[in-house]
């Protein structure tokens, strides 16, 4: 577009009204053609539904019936829902725990397994295992593991002489139990990315630093971590966004209980829409969640830039 | 440049294809035959017989009603989600069956139509118990036809009662008898609970209402054109206290007390609970799923609550046929014909025989409690009893005559306004609170919840 | 297997290091971590395996047994028939391959365009692509369903394949990888007169194998994990994937009348095919994947 604008208007030859277009296409045609399929797919299956949902937030919508506009009423009704503060805190807590546990475990696992001289492929397979289990199997299996009477986790605790826990049954431990489960279920795939990044670190870096007399910790500090940093920062954001949207685990395993201890924002959206047919309210909360995550992402990317610039 | 053109051409082609597909969507095949979307179960191996029966019924229907074409839509109303989504696309069935709690929601969304004009002309209308239409009666109109019902009652493991020397429940037993039996049958060593309650999801609230009714309480009351939340009454509080005591005082609940509908019957069926409440279908999970011996399943009426207002009571619910409001006007008559086609007639009987056949083939039982919304005098009963008697090897029935005659008197209909919300969002968290927090205060919990529900919902109900 | 492992070359700890005592300890710690993780992932599966062999009531026996008292192998046969394992597994793989094909076609060309071609408003466009990451799918499931319905794709696998092309996480990974490919690699090909499609197909994609393998794994995980959307989109049991079948027979009120041992057997049967595939793909997952963080 820029290029086309540079030409004085009188330059457009009268015989070819498409000159501007052609010029534009000459520059961008291939690029646009390459991006067109993605553009269509995104447009049809994501952007359109998302915009539609934004519209719903301001409407009183009943599926199958024309909707009417209600202004900000839906937002007011979301904000006055007494479950909202709890769900908000739960979501933050879930994200916090999931990042604390779920972010470090894959990094450590990846570094440890990469160092192994023997049996590396076996261990690699072992950590992928959970990622290939169908979700329902995962949840049912973990409900058994969490079972206070016959579950494996309490057996382990008892083996070490520790008191048995109530896991999903207690309001104090239910959320953390879900975090443990989802970490177990997901760390394999992220560890895989870290392992890939680790094996891409040139050997010479380590050689050189070793010759310079750097110890192992120094090597981790100055070579391993900086090499992993881009991957870590990216995955941190992705995990942040994904865990803020948690739904399936509490949906199947606790139904949000006990006493809303595992009720999350996304679960509220689900309940509004699919239990109470209050799609306007679901849309409004969806928008609020979108804005929250957008804000978080922007802040994150800013901080990220500062961190990376300093690193250089 | 030629490459650019080729790429452009490709791009245009893709756009063209998308546009054609897009326009195809809007072109509706104009058809003179009336098309009717009807429900069929998912085509799984254990569902084959039932689906076959539906398909045959469709064939008979189409033969009897030329010009009507039925399109089977795989559908269940087990979660509202599927219905809402399909409704948005006008893809939900034209005639569907829903729970007894759904009337108010479906009517307020204008998703179903009143059936009074049809009911007036229906010869079998008089067969029904007069109050059986109540859950789908709203503002003087009737929106649904009951086709199966239940009154919740107790089922218990006879073997366990015998092993522990506990007398079987008497016809008019009380909470004291109930808790005695539960305490005696509890065996923590073996992981056996005296009583398994539903506590997870909206079932938790649904199950609490049984106890509240037994104590003499109500969920919602209607007076002078106004609904009030009644579940903060002393009776309701005593009911919640009773549930709390089951956990903290008597300790008769399973160690893993967080159980939904399916879980409870799995626990019961695998011999890990002595007593559970059941509506109609839970014992099927225990018997056919967990392989429990049907001879060990005993039935009893609900226990009578403590206090002066105590009564034997259980939730009455069931399933209703409704007609989707998105069914085009010209198809409504056909929809009604389908709704009533072979109902209380050959439809039920052949369905039953099919189920019997299927059960025999799979070496299982048909384990379901029948509670028809019909008057005892209706001709249907005789036919049903005949079919039943001929297949008694796989068709299971329960209860003495005394039990069966008293059961209807223990029936309590579900709350008319926002029942699912009350169950799932109001009562269920409270149930979970008293079971996970030893110091929870039942009175305060119920009072706060009732006040909030009153303000947020009932005060907004317009008559 | 052991020989395969050594070729990885040196890593953080060198051969020389390993002679030192403190490093030996550290090395042992690495092993302990790895073994701990392996136990934590395999043990539950073993538990599922033994649970599947138990008789239905033994699963709830207190104190719990680890090894079954009975070995009811027929549970697997029952689950095989009841869940229609061969059919649903084949369906799942069918879905998976379609998803991969669409992702490859749509996302690799888009990532290539964003990375190396001229596109107007590139940065903004890229951000709009990525913005979809921050809106949870459930927030717009109804409109999404309406789109699928209006395109007449309900009960077809296209309803799962096409939307798979809108996958920002994969786009992000691909673009990051493409960014790191040195420009001169395809400049030479362009000078030789190769079209962009050719450059993408015969230069970019071949060296991107490692990242494509990663995408495949994530896609695989998504197909194997998602059940709510699949269940809505595929009402006919003949089209069900393993997730939908497991959901129906284990959690749905109407379908869930299956004994736990059968459920566990079916869970295991649903896990074995992907396990085999993974063993097969192992070697593609080793090697130099590098990608950088978000730029801009």
Short mmCIF file of C-alpha atoms in Angstrom, two decimals, chain A residues 49-211:
data_model
loop_
_atom_site.label_atom_id
_atom_site.label_comp_id
_atom_site.label_asym_id
_atom_site.label_seq_id
_atom_site.Cartn_x
_atom_site.Cartn_y
_atom_site.Cartn_z
CA UNK A 49 -17.22 -16.71 16.22
CA UNK A 50 -15.14 -14.58 18.57
CA UNK A 51 -16.60 -11.32 17.31
CA UNK A 52 -20.03 -12.88 17.43
CA UNK A 53 -19.41 -13.75 21.05
CA UNK A 54 -18.41 -10.16 21.77
CA UNK A 55 -21.73 -9.05 20.35
CA UNK A 56 -23.53 -11.57 22.57
CA UNK A 57 -22.07 -9.90 25.63
CA UNK A 58 -24.32 -6.92 24.96
CA UNK A 59 -27.40 -8.89 24.06
CA UNK A 60 -30.07 -10.98 25.61
CA UNK A 61 -29.65 -14.00 23.42
CA UNK A 62 -31.67 -17.17 23.29
CA UNK A 63 -30.30 -19.78 20.90
CA UNK A 64 -32.41 -19.92 17.78
CA UNK A 65 -34.33 -16.70 18.49
CA UNK A 66 -33.38 -13.16 17.36
CA UNK A 67 -31.60 -11.34 20.16
CA UNK A 68 -32.23 -7.91 21.62
CA UNK A 69 -29.74 -5.38 22.92
CA UNK A 70 -29.39 -4.85 26.64
CA UNK A 71 -26.34 -2.62 26.88
CA UNK A 72 -24.07 -3.29 29.83
CA UNK A 73 -26.66 -5.20 31.83
CA UNK A 74 -24.92 -8.54 31.34
CA UNK A 75 -21.68 -7.14 32.73
CA UNK A 76 -23.46 -5.83 35.78
CA UNK A 77 -25.03 -9.20 36.36
CA UNK A 78 -21.69 -10.95 36.07
CA UNK A 79 -20.04 -8.55 38.50
CA UNK A 80 -22.81 -8.98 41.04
CA UNK A 81 -22.52 -12.79 40.99
CA UNK A 82 -21.31 -13.84 44.41
CA UNK A 83 -19.35 -16.76 42.95
CA UNK A 84 -17.22 -14.44 40.82
CA UNK A 85 -14.64 -13.39 43.45
CA UNK A 86 -14.13 -16.98 44.47
CA UNK A 87 -13.81 -18.17 40.90
CA UNK A 88 -11.39 -15.35 40.14
CA UNK A 89 -9.18 -16.20 43.11
CA UNK A 90 -9.37 -19.90 42.28
CA UNK A 91 -8.31 -19.21 38.72
CA UNK A 92 -5.38 -17.11 39.91
CA UNK A 93 -4.43 -19.75 42.46
CA UNK A 94 -4.66 -22.50 39.89
CA UNK A 95 -2.51 -20.50 37.49
CA UNK A 96 -0.02 -19.67 40.23
CA UNK A 97 0.34 -23.26 41.37
CA UNK A 98 0.35 -24.59 37.84
CA UNK A 99 3.16 -22.23 36.90
CA UNK A 100 5.08 -22.89 40.06
CA UNK A 101 4.93 -26.66 39.71
CA UNK A 102 4.09 -27.09 36.06
CA UNK A 103 6.69 -24.66 34.81
CA UNK A 104 9.71 -25.98 36.67
CA UNK A 105 9.09 -29.71 36.47
CA UNK A 106 9.53 -29.90 32.68
CA UNK A 107 12.71 -27.80 32.76
CA UNK A 108 14.29 -29.96 35.44
CA UNK A 109 13.11 -33.14 33.77
CA UNK A 110 14.53 -32.04 30.45
CA UNK A 111 17.94 -31.10 31.86
CA UNK A 112 18.18 -34.27 33.93
CA UNK A 113 17.21 -36.60 31.12
CA UNK A 114 19.47 -34.92 28.59
CA UNK A 115 22.44 -35.57 30.86
CA UNK A 116 21.83 -39.29 31.03
CA UNK A 117 24.22 -41.52 29.14
CA UNK A 118 22.13 -44.65 29.24
CA UNK A 119 18.45 -45.33 28.81
CA UNK A 120 17.70 -41.87 27.53
CA UNK A 121 15.10 -43.02 25.02
CA UNK A 122 13.36 -45.09 27.65
CA UNK A 123 13.06 -42.13 29.96
CA UNK A 124 12.00 -39.93 27.13
CA UNK A 125 9.19 -42.33 26.35
CA UNK A 126 8.28 -42.51 30.01
CA UNK A 127 7.66 -38.81 30.22
CA UNK A 128 5.61 -38.73 27.02
CA UNK A 129 3.39 -41.44 28.36
CA UNK A 130 0.87 -39.19 30.11
CA UNK A 131 0.44 -36.95 27.08
CA UNK A 132 -0.88 -39.78 24.95
CA UNK A 133 -3.52 -40.99 27.37
CA UNK A 134 -7.03 -39.98 26.31
CA UNK A 135 -8.40 -37.26 28.56
CA UNK A 136 -11.25 -39.27 30.03
CA UNK A 137 -8.89 -42.09 30.96
CA UNK A 138 -6.69 -39.54 32.60
CA UNK A 139 -9.46 -38.13 34.74
CA UNK A 140 -10.94 -41.45 35.73
CA UNK A 141 -7.52 -42.81 36.59
CA UNK A 142 -6.73 -39.82 38.74
CA UNK A 143 -10.06 -39.93 40.49
CA UNK A 144 -9.06 -43.41 41.57
CA UNK A 145 -5.59 -42.26 42.55
CA UNK A 146 -7.10 -39.48 44.65
CA UNK A 147 -9.64 -41.77 46.30
CA UNK A 148 -8.94 -41.39 50.01
CA UNK A 149 -9.87 -44.98 50.81
CA UNK A 150 -8.37 -47.05 48.03
CA UNK A 151 -6.29 -44.50 46.14
CA UNK A 152 -2.62 -44.85 45.40
CA UNK A 153 -1.61 -41.42 46.69
CA UNK A 154 -2.80 -42.09 50.20
CA UNK A 155 -1.12 -45.49 50.12
CA UNK A 156 2.14 -43.74 49.31
CA UNK A 157 1.62 -41.23 52.11
CA UNK A 158 0.86 -44.02 54.54
CA UNK A 159 3.94 -45.90 53.39
CA UNK A 160 6.04 -42.96 54.49
CA UNK A 161 4.08 -42.68 57.70
CA UNK A 162 2.36 -39.46 56.66
CA UNK A 163 -1.28 -38.69 57.42
CA UNK A 164 -3.72 -39.46 54.63
CA UNK A 165 -5.13 -36.51 52.71
CA UNK A 166 -8.63 -35.84 51.47
CA UNK A 167 -7.36 -34.63 48.06
CA UNK A 168 -10.36 -33.67 45.92
CA UNK A 169 -12.74 -33.81 48.88
CA UNK A 170 -11.23 -31.05 50.95
CA UNK A 171 -11.70 -27.41 50.07
CA UNK A 172 -8.09 -26.83 51.00
CA UNK A 173 -6.49 -29.43 48.77
CA UNK A 174 -8.92 -29.85 45.88
CA UNK A 175 -7.41 -27.14 43.71
CA UNK A 176 -3.82 -28.21 44.31
CA UNK A 177 -4.82 -31.79 43.55
CA UNK A 178 -6.06 -30.67 40.16
CA UNK A 179 -2.78 -28.83 39.59
CA UNK A 180 -0.81 -31.97 40.42
CA UNK A 181 -2.91 -33.95 38.02
CA UNK A 182 -2.66 -31.51 35.16
CA UNK A 183 1.08 -31.11 35.67
CA UNK A 184 1.47 -34.85 35.47
CA UNK A 185 -0.66 -34.92 32.36
CA UNK A 186 1.08 -32.09 30.54
CA UNK A 187 4.71 -31.88 31.53
CA UNK A 188 5.84 -34.40 28.93
CA UNK A 189 5.00 -32.25 25.96
CA UNK A 190 6.72 -29.15 27.32
CA UNK A 191 9.73 -31.14 28.51
CA UNK A 192 10.00 -32.35 24.94
CA UNK A 193 10.38 -28.79 23.70
CA UNK A 194 13.04 -28.08 26.30
CA UNK A 195 14.93 -31.22 25.38
CA UNK A 196 14.85 -30.14 21.79
CA UNK A 197 16.26 -26.75 22.69
CA UNK A 198 18.89 -28.34 24.91
CA UNK A 199 20.16 -30.62 22.21
CA UNK A 200 20.50 -27.60 19.96
CA UNK A 201 23.09 -25.95 22.20
CA UNK A 202 26.41 -26.21 20.32
CA UNK A 203 28.91 -28.47 22.04
CA UNK A 204 31.63 -25.87 21.56
CA UNK A 205 29.96 -23.57 24.06
CA UNK A 206 30.39 -26.10 26.80
CA UNK A 207 33.89 -27.03 25.62
CA UNK A 208 35.00 -23.44 25.60
CA UNK A 209 33.59 -22.61 28.97
CA UNK A 210 35.07 -25.75 30.44
CA UNK A 211 38.50 -24.77 29.13
#
